[in-house]
Amino acid sequence: MTVQAKALITLLPSDQGGLPHELPSRTQSLVICACTGEEDSRLSRPFQAAITADDEEPLTPGDRLHVVTIATTDDDAVEYLRPGERFRLWCGHDVGSGIVSRRLI
């Protein structure tokens, strides 16, 4: 099963620990680190995912509120990628963050 969601992401600028260069509009170079909204859930869960910019523009360090589609085949993602859930973007270290706006069917 493929889990898909729309999200808004913000990437840290390069000089603040973000990526050193832009990524193509469709990339599998970033890992989603998501937490559930459950009070007893403190651990984040990493997911390999394809992230595609809806405007087909590259993902550039310093981007703010870039609309993307996230797709992952990890079945556990259903519990984590729910509307309103926040996540971190990771590429060896945190390089940005995002929030899920809606799930796609």
PDB file of C-alpha atoms in Angstrom:
ATOM      1  CA  MET A   1       0.000   0.000   0.000  1.00  0.00           C
ATOM      2  CA  THR A   2       1.234   3.493  -0.815  1.00  0.00           C
ATOM      3  CA  VAL A   3       0.439   6.243   1.690  1.00  0.00           C
ATOM      4  CA  GLN A   4       0.239   9.728   0.162  1.00  0.00           C
ATOM      5  CA  ALA A   5      -0.221  13.113   1.798  1.00  0.00           C
ATOM      6  CA  LYS A   6      -0.077  16.797   0.901  1.00  0.00           C
ATOM      7  CA  ALA A   7       2.146  18.906   3.126  1.00  0.00           C
ATOM      8  CA  LEU A   8       3.747  22.308   3.515  1.00  0.00           C
ATOM      9  CA  ILE A   9       7.495  22.162   4.079  1.00  0.00           C
ATOM     10  CA  THR A  10      10.088  24.720   5.109  1.00  0.00           C
ATOM     11  CA  LEU A  11      13.770  24.071   4.462  1.00  0.00           C
ATOM     12  CA  LEU A  12      16.489  25.613   6.604  1.00  0.00           C
ATOM     13  CA  PRO A  13      18.848  28.004   4.797  1.00  0.00           C
ATOM     14  CA  SER A  14      22.283  26.520   4.042  1.00  0.00           C
ATOM     15  CA  ASP A  15      23.999  28.847   6.523  1.00  0.00           C
ATOM     16  CA  GLN A  16      21.696  27.603   9.304  1.00  0.00           C
ATOM     17  CA  GLY A  17      22.416  23.902   8.841  1.00  0.00           C
ATOM     18  CA  GLY A  18      20.178  23.301   5.837  1.00  0.00           C
ATOM     19  CA  LEU A  19      21.067  21.486   2.666  1.00  0.00           C
ATOM     20  CA  PRO A  20      24.158  22.784   0.858  1.00  0.00           C
ATOM     21  CA  HIS A  21      22.369  22.730  -2.522  1.00  0.00           C
ATOM     22  CA  GLU A  22      18.902  22.456  -4.031  1.00  0.00           C
ATOM     23  CA  LEU A  23      17.237  19.128  -4.692  1.00  0.00           C
ATOM     24  CA  PRO A  24      15.207  18.222  -7.779  1.00  0.00           C
ATOM     25  CA  SER A  25      11.439  18.734  -7.640  1.00  0.00           C
ATOM     26  CA  ARG A  26      11.049  14.975  -7.029  1.00  0.00           C
ATOM     27  CA  THR A  27      13.490  13.496  -4.564  1.00  0.00           C
ATOM     28  CA  GLN A  28      14.005  10.502  -2.327  1.00  0.00           C
ATOM     29  CA  SER A  29      17.008  12.123  -0.623  1.00  0.00           C
ATOM     30  CA  LEU A  30      15.100  13.294   2.461  1.00  0.00           C
ATOM     31  CA  VAL A  31      13.748  11.198   5.318  1.00  0.00           C
ATOM     32  CA  ILE A  32      10.483  12.122   7.048  1.00  0.00           C
ATOM     33  CA  CYS A  33      10.736  11.930  10.866  1.00  0.00           C
ATOM     34  CA  ALA A  34       7.177  12.011  12.154  1.00  0.00           C
ATOM     35  CA  CYS A  35       5.564  11.807  15.598  1.00  0.00           C
ATOM     36  CA  THR A  36       1.967  11.005  16.348  1.00  0.00           C
ATOM     37  CA  GLY A  37      -0.092  13.546  18.243  1.00  0.00           C
ATOM     38  CA  GLU A  38      -0.530  11.040  21.066  1.00  0.00           C
ATOM     39  CA  GLU A  39       0.593  12.404  24.442  1.00  0.00           C
ATOM     40  CA  ASP A  40       2.518   9.256  25.298  1.00  0.00           C
ATOM     41  CA  SER A  41       4.338   9.244  21.954  1.00  0.00           C
ATOM     42  CA  ARG A  42       7.691  11.024  22.291  1.00  0.00           C
ATOM     43  CA  LEU A  43       9.681   9.075  19.721  1.00  0.00           C
ATOM     44  CA  SER A  44       9.776  10.093  16.103  1.00  0.00           C
ATOM     45  CA  ARG A  45       9.428   7.492  13.385  1.00  0.00           C
ATOM     46  CA  PRO A  46      11.586   7.800  10.240  1.00  0.00           C
ATOM     47  CA  PHE A  47      10.080   7.033   6.835  1.00  0.00           C
ATOM     48  CA  GLN A  48      11.771   6.757   3.470  1.00  0.00           C
ATOM     49  CA  ALA A  49       9.572   8.728   1.108  1.00  0.00           C
ATOM     50  CA  ALA A  50       9.372  10.315  -2.309  1.00  0.00           C
ATOM     51  CA  ILE A  51       8.777  14.044  -1.944  1.00  0.00           C
ATOM     52  CA  THR A  52       7.472  15.877  -5.007  1.00  0.00           C
ATOM     53  CA  ALA A  53       7.053  19.645  -5.263  1.00  0.00           C
ATOM     54  CA  ASP A  54       3.575  20.385  -6.603  1.00  0.00           C
ATOM     55  CA  ASP A  55       4.890  23.358  -8.614  1.00  0.00           C
ATOM     56  CA  GLU A  56       7.658  21.168 -10.107  1.00  0.00           C
ATOM     57  CA  GLU A  57      10.277  23.688  -8.902  1.00  0.00           C
ATOM     58  CA  PRO A  58      13.476  22.486  -7.181  1.00  0.00           C
ATOM     59  CA  LEU A  59      13.498  22.225  -3.387  1.00  0.00           C
ATOM     60  CA  THR A  60      15.857  25.032  -2.408  1.00  0.00           C
ATOM     61  CA  PRO A  61      17.466  25.706   0.985  1.00  0.00           C
ATOM     62  CA  GLY A  62      15.506  28.506   2.663  1.00  0.00           C
ATOM     63  CA  ASP A  63      12.199  27.609   0.922  1.00  0.00           C
ATOM     64  CA  ARG A  64       9.180  28.435   3.057  1.00  0.00           C
ATOM     65  CA  LEU A  65       5.764  26.796   2.854  1.00  0.00           C
ATOM     66  CA  HIS A  66       6.544  24.817  -0.288  1.00  0.00           C
ATOM     67  CA  VAL A  67       3.552  22.583  -1.188  1.00  0.00           C
ATOM     68  CA  VAL A  68       4.637  18.973  -1.712  1.00  0.00           C
ATOM     69  CA  THR A  69       3.204  15.497  -2.075  1.00  0.00           C
ATOM     70  CA  ILE A  70       4.719  12.801   0.129  1.00  0.00           C
ATOM     71  CA  ALA A  71       4.493   9.149  -0.934  1.00  0.00           C
ATOM     72  CA  THR A  72       5.760   6.183   1.078  1.00  0.00           C
ATOM     73  CA  THR A  73       5.167   2.443   0.976  1.00  0.00           C
ATOM     74  CA  ASP A  74       5.685   2.108   4.738  1.00  0.00           C
ATOM     75  CA  ASP A  75       2.328   0.872   6.082  1.00  0.00           C
ATOM     76  CA  ASP A  76       2.978   2.457   9.499  1.00  0.00           C
ATOM     77  CA  ALA A  77       2.891   5.909   7.883  1.00  0.00           C
ATOM     78  CA  VAL A  78      -0.923   5.821   8.065  1.00  0.00           C
ATOM     79  CA  GLU A  79      -0.660   6.440  11.822  1.00  0.00           C
ATOM     80  CA  TYR A  80       1.840   9.281  11.484  1.00  0.00           C
ATOM     81  CA  LEU A  81       1.009  11.247   8.328  1.00  0.00           C
ATOM     82  CA  ARG A  82      -2.394  12.543   9.395  1.00  0.00           C
ATOM     83  CA  PRO A  83      -3.698  16.074   8.755  1.00  0.00           C
ATOM     84  CA  GLY A  84      -2.206  18.514  11.260  1.00  0.00           C
ATOM     85  CA  GLU A  85       0.735  16.265  12.173  1.00  0.00           C
ATOM     86  CA  ARG A  86       4.148  17.919  12.129  1.00  0.00           C
ATOM     87  CA  PHE A  87       7.333  16.257  10.946  1.00  0.00           C
ATOM     88  CA  ARG A  88      11.032  16.944  10.509  1.00  0.00           C
ATOM     89  CA  LEU A  89      13.008  16.551   7.293  1.00  0.00           C
ATOM     90  CA  TRP A  90      16.308  14.757   7.762  1.00  0.00           C
ATOM     91  CA  CYS A  91      19.355  14.282   5.539  1.00  0.00           C
ATOM     92  CA  GLY A  92      22.093  13.237   7.966  1.00  0.00           C
ATOM     93  CA  HIS A  93      20.727  15.936  10.304  1.00  0.00           C
ATOM     94  CA  ASP A  94      17.581  18.086  10.487  1.00  0.00           C
ATOM     95  CA  VAL A  95      17.282  20.228   7.343  1.00  0.00           C
ATOM     96  CA  GLY A  96      13.677  21.393   7.607  1.00  0.00           C
ATOM     97  CA  SER A  97      10.193  20.723   8.867  1.00  0.00           C
ATOM     98  CA  GLY A  98       6.651  20.387   7.651  1.00  0.00           C
ATOM     99  CA  ILE A  99       3.018  19.867   8.454  1.00  0.00           C
ATOM    100  CA  VAL A 100       0.582  17.483   6.779  1.00  0.00           C
ATOM    101  CA  SER A 101      -2.383  19.325   5.283  1.00  0.00           C
ATOM    102  CA  ARG A 102      -4.357  16.316   4.049  1.00  0.00           C
ATOM    103  CA  ARG A 103      -4.081  12.663   3.145  1.00  0.00           C
ATOM    104  CA  LEU A 104      -4.623  11.515  -0.435  1.00  0.00           C
ATOM    105  CA  ILE A 105      -6.542   8.404  -1.404  1.00  0.00           C
TER     106      ILE A 105
END
